Short mmCIF file of C-alpha atoms in Angstrom, two decimals:
data_model
loop_
_atom_site.label_atom_id
_atom_site.label_comp_id
_atom_site.label_asym_id
_atom_site.label_seq_id
_atom_site.Cartn_x
_atom_site.Cartn_y
_atom_site.Cartn_z
CA MET A 1 12.63 -0.40 -23.37
CA THR A 2 9.03 -1.14 -22.36
CA THR A 3 8.46 -4.93 -21.44
CA VAL A 4 4.94 -6.09 -21.86
CA THR A 5 4.50 -9.60 -20.57
CA THR A 6 1.49 -11.92 -20.97
CA ARG A 7 1.35 -12.48 -17.11
CA PRO A 8 -1.89 -11.97 -15.30
CA THR A 9 -2.50 -8.51 -13.88
CA THR A 10 -3.07 -10.34 -10.40
CA LEU A 11 -0.19 -12.60 -9.20
CA THR A 12 0.18 -15.10 -6.48
CA ALA A 13 3.08 -14.98 -4.02
CA THR A 14 4.36 -18.07 -5.82
CA ASP A 15 4.03 -16.59 -9.30
CA LEU A 16 5.83 -13.39 -7.96
CA ARG A 17 8.74 -15.54 -6.49
CA ASP A 18 9.14 -17.27 -9.83
CA TRP A 19 9.06 -14.11 -11.83
CA LEU A 20 11.81 -12.41 -9.56
CA ALA A 21 14.14 -15.26 -10.03
CA GLU A 22 14.17 -14.69 -13.64
CA PRO A 23 16.93 -12.24 -15.18
CA ALA A 24 14.18 -9.81 -16.32
CA GLY A 25 12.03 -9.74 -13.15
CA PRO A 26 9.61 -6.81 -12.49
CA ARG A 27 9.97 -3.76 -10.47
CA LEU A 28 8.31 -4.00 -7.14
CA VAL A 29 6.50 -0.92 -5.77
CA ASP A 30 5.18 -0.85 -2.31
CA VAL A 31 2.56 1.53 -1.72
CA ARG A 32 2.20 1.24 2.07
CA THR A 33 3.00 3.95 4.53
CA PRO A 34 6.66 4.43 5.15
CA ALA A 35 6.22 3.01 8.79
CA GLU A 36 4.89 -0.20 7.29
CA PHE A 37 7.49 -0.38 4.57
CA ALA A 38 10.12 0.17 7.19
CA ALA A 39 8.74 -2.76 9.35
CA SER A 40 8.98 -5.38 6.55
CA HIS A 41 9.24 -5.28 2.74
CA ILE A 42 10.28 -7.40 -0.02
CA PRO A 43 13.78 -7.16 -0.98
CA GLY A 44 14.43 -4.71 -3.79
CA SER A 45 11.11 -2.81 -3.37
CA TYR A 46 10.68 0.86 -3.86
CA ASN A 47 8.30 2.52 -1.14
CA VAL A 48 6.03 4.91 -3.09
CA PRO A 49 3.11 5.55 -0.67
CA LEU A 50 -0.24 5.59 -2.06
CA PRO A 51 -1.13 9.28 -1.29
CA LEU A 52 2.15 10.18 -3.18
CA LEU A 53 1.53 7.93 -5.85
CA GLU A 54 -2.02 9.11 -6.63
CA GLU A 55 -0.85 12.80 -6.57
CA HIS A 56 1.99 12.38 -8.77
CA ARG A 57 0.84 9.36 -10.93
CA ARG A 58 1.63 11.08 -14.21
CA GLU A 59 5.35 11.67 -13.39
CA LEU A 60 5.48 8.43 -11.91
CA ALA A 61 4.28 6.73 -14.83
CA GLU A 62 7.06 8.39 -17.04
CA HIS A 63 9.63 6.43 -14.90
CA LEU A 64 7.92 2.93 -15.03
CA ASP A 65 9.05 1.46 -18.27
CA ASP A 66 9.26 -1.94 -17.11
CA ASP A 67 6.70 -4.45 -15.71
CA VAL A 68 5.70 -3.30 -12.29
CA VAL A 69 4.23 -5.37 -9.41
CA LEU A 70 2.36 -3.20 -6.85
CA VAL A 71 2.44 -4.50 -3.25
CA CYS A 72 0.68 -3.40 -0.09
CA ARG A 73 -0.63 -5.21 3.07
CA SER A 74 -3.51 -7.29 1.62
CA GLY A 75 -3.83 -6.01 -2.17
CA ALA A 76 -6.53 -3.25 -1.73
CA ARG A 77 -4.30 -0.30 -1.80
CA ALA A 78 -2.29 -1.74 -4.54
CA SER A 79 -5.41 -2.22 -6.56
CA ARG A 80 -6.15 1.51 -5.98
CA ALA A 81 -2.67 2.34 -7.29
CA GLU A 82 -3.13 0.25 -10.34
CA SER A 83 -6.28 1.97 -11.12
CA ALA A 84 -4.45 5.58 -10.64
CA LEU A 85 -1.59 4.43 -12.91
CA ALA A 86 -3.83 2.70 -15.44
CA ASP A 87 -5.55 6.31 -15.84
CA THR A 88 -2.07 7.48 -17.25
CA GLY A 89 -1.88 4.75 -19.88
CA THR A 90 0.33 2.47 -17.96
CA ASP A 91 -0.24 -1.11 -19.28
CA HIS A 92 2.45 -3.30 -17.67
CA LEU A 93 1.02 -3.36 -14.09
CA HIS A 94 0.44 -6.21 -11.84
CA VAL A 95 -0.84 -6.58 -8.33
CA LEU A 96 0.31 -9.03 -5.73
CA ASP A 97 -2.78 -10.98 -4.55
CA GLY A 98 -2.95 -10.88 -0.73
CA GLY A 99 -0.06 -8.31 -0.64
CA ILE A 100 2.91 -8.65 1.82
CA THR A 101 0.75 -10.84 4.02
CA ALA A 102 0.43 -13.53 1.54
CA TRP A 103 4.07 -13.12 0.28
CA GLU A 104 5.26 -13.80 4.13
CA SER A 105 2.73 -16.73 4.45
CA ALA A 106 4.22 -18.20 1.32
CA GLY A 107 7.63 -18.13 2.91
CA GLY A 108 8.89 -15.12 0.62
CA ASP A 109 11.96 -13.10 1.86
CA VAL A 110 11.51 -9.99 3.64
CA VAL A 111 13.65 -7.19 4.90
CA ALA A 112 12.77 -6.79 8.57
CA GLY A 113 13.41 -3.39 10.49
CA GLU A 114 11.83 -1.46 13.06
CA GLY A 115 8.40 0.03 12.11
CA GLY A 116 5.11 0.83 13.53
CA TRP A 117 1.90 -1.08 13.37
CA ASP A 118 0.37 -1.76 9.83
CA LEU A 119 -2.38 0.57 8.92
CA GLU A 120 -5.23 -2.06 9.28
CA ARG A 121 -4.03 -2.80 12.96
CA GLN A 122 -4.22 1.11 13.51
CA VAL A 123 -7.62 1.23 12.31
CA ARG A 124 -8.71 -1.63 14.43
CA LEU A 125 -7.17 -0.08 17.50
CA VAL A 126 -8.85 3.52 16.76
CA ALA A 127 -12.27 2.20 15.69
CA GLY A 128 -12.22 -0.12 18.62
CA SER A 129 -11.40 2.68 21.08
CA ILE A 130 -14.03 4.92 19.79
CA VAL A 131 -16.81 2.22 19.82
CA LEU A 132 -15.86 1.37 23.57
CA THR A 133 -15.84 5.01 24.55
CA GLY A 134 -19.24 5.47 22.94
CA ILE A 135 -20.69 2.63 24.80
CA LEU A 136 -19.19 3.38 28.24
CA ALA A 137 -20.21 7.19 27.70
CA SER A 138 -23.80 6.09 26.79
CA THR A 139 -24.36 4.86 30.30
CA VAL A 140 -24.18 8.55 31.41
CA VAL A 141 -25.15 10.22 28.17
CA PRO A 142 -27.50 8.01 26.18
CA GLN A 143 -26.90 9.99 22.89
CA ALA A 144 -23.22 8.88 22.95
CA LYS A 145 -24.26 5.65 21.57
CA TRP A 146 -24.56 7.50 18.13
CA LEU A 147 -20.90 7.72 18.14
CA SER A 148 -20.65 3.95 18.25
CA ALA A 149 -23.02 3.82 15.62
CA GLY A 150 -21.30 6.12 13.28
CA ILE A 151 -18.20 4.01 13.55
CA GLY A 152 -20.11 1.00 12.82
CA ALA A 153 -21.69 2.59 9.82
CA GLY A 154 -18.13 3.78 8.65
CA LEU A 155 -16.71 0.32 8.78
CA THR A 156 -19.55 -1.05 7.13
CA GLY A 157 -19.07 1.35 4.33
CA ALA A 158 -15.42 0.54 4.21
CA ALA A 159 -16.07 -3.11 3.68
CA LEU A 160 -18.58 -2.47 0.84
CA THR A 161 -16.37 0.01 -0.90
CA ASN A 162 -13.01 -1.58 -0.34
CA THR A 163 -11.74 1.80 0.87
CA CYS A 164 -11.36 3.27 4.33
CA ALA A 165 -11.57 6.76 5.14
CA MET A 166 -10.12 6.26 8.71
CA GLY A 167 -7.18 4.32 7.24
CA ALA A 168 -6.55 7.38 4.71
CA LEU A 169 -6.55 9.69 7.64
CA LEU A 170 -4.30 7.49 9.88
CA SER A 171 -1.88 7.23 7.05
CA ARG A 172 -1.42 11.15 7.11
CA MET A 173 -0.36 10.82 10.69
CA PRO A 174 3.17 11.95 11.54
CA HIS A 175 4.35 8.63 12.91
CA ASN A 176 2.98 6.91 9.60
CA ARG A 177 4.90 9.39 7.43
CA ARG A 178 8.25 9.07 9.00
CA HIS A 179 10.93 8.68 6.37
CA GLU A 180 8.28 9.33 3.54
CA PRO A 181 10.10 9.67 0.32
CA THR A 182 9.69 12.94 -1.75
CA PRO A 183 8.52 12.70 -5.34
CA GLU A 184 12.10 13.75 -6.45
CA ALA A 185 13.84 10.96 -4.52
CA VAL A 186 11.42 8.27 -5.90
CA PHE A 187 12.00 9.29 -9.41
CA ALA A 188 15.79 9.52 -8.85
CA GLN A 189 15.79 5.92 -7.43
CA LEU A 190 13.52 4.69 -10.46
CA ARG A 191 16.01 6.39 -13.08
CA GLY A 192 18.83 4.68 -11.23
CA GLY A 193 17.56 1.08 -11.73
CA ARG A 194 16.52 -1.83 -9.73
CA ASN A 195 17.15 -1.84 -6.11
#
C-alpha cells in the first residue's frame, strides 16, 4: 500500500527522528558507499550505493511502496538519488537535509562499525596531494603547475554543479566497494520489510 504524506521533501534531523518514532515511519535508504555505510549509519537503513541506485532505479522503484528518506553524508548524493527515482514516477521521496552529518550533530542514534574514510575526506586527500605534487614539481618542470590548476578548476566546477567527478571515481575504487550489495540482495531486503 502506498503511503503518501504531506511531509516536506527535505527533512531536518529532528523531523526525521520524530517521524521514525511513529508506528508508520519511513524507510531509510542510505546512498553512500558501502565503506561509508559500514563506518556509521542510521539504525534500520538500507545501503543502496548511488551508482547502483542510478543503474537500477526502475527496478528499485518497484520495491519502494512506502515513504522513503534518502540519506548520504551531506545531502548532495541523496538529492541526486531523489532525482533519479523521481524520473521513475516515485513520488513519496524525502531527503535528509545535511545527511548523516546533521543526524549525528543532532544527537541521532547511529550504528558505528569499522569502515573507511567518507568520500569527501578521500577527495580532499587526493586533490590536496595532486595540488601539492604539482606545485613541488613545478620548481623543476614549470609546466607542472597546470596539474594543480586543473585540480583547482575541477573543484570549482564541482562546487558550482554540486557534483564531483573525483568523488564518483573514488566511489568505484575497490576499498569503497567492499561489501557492496548486489541489486538482487537489495530487492530481497526491501521485499522482506523494514530493517
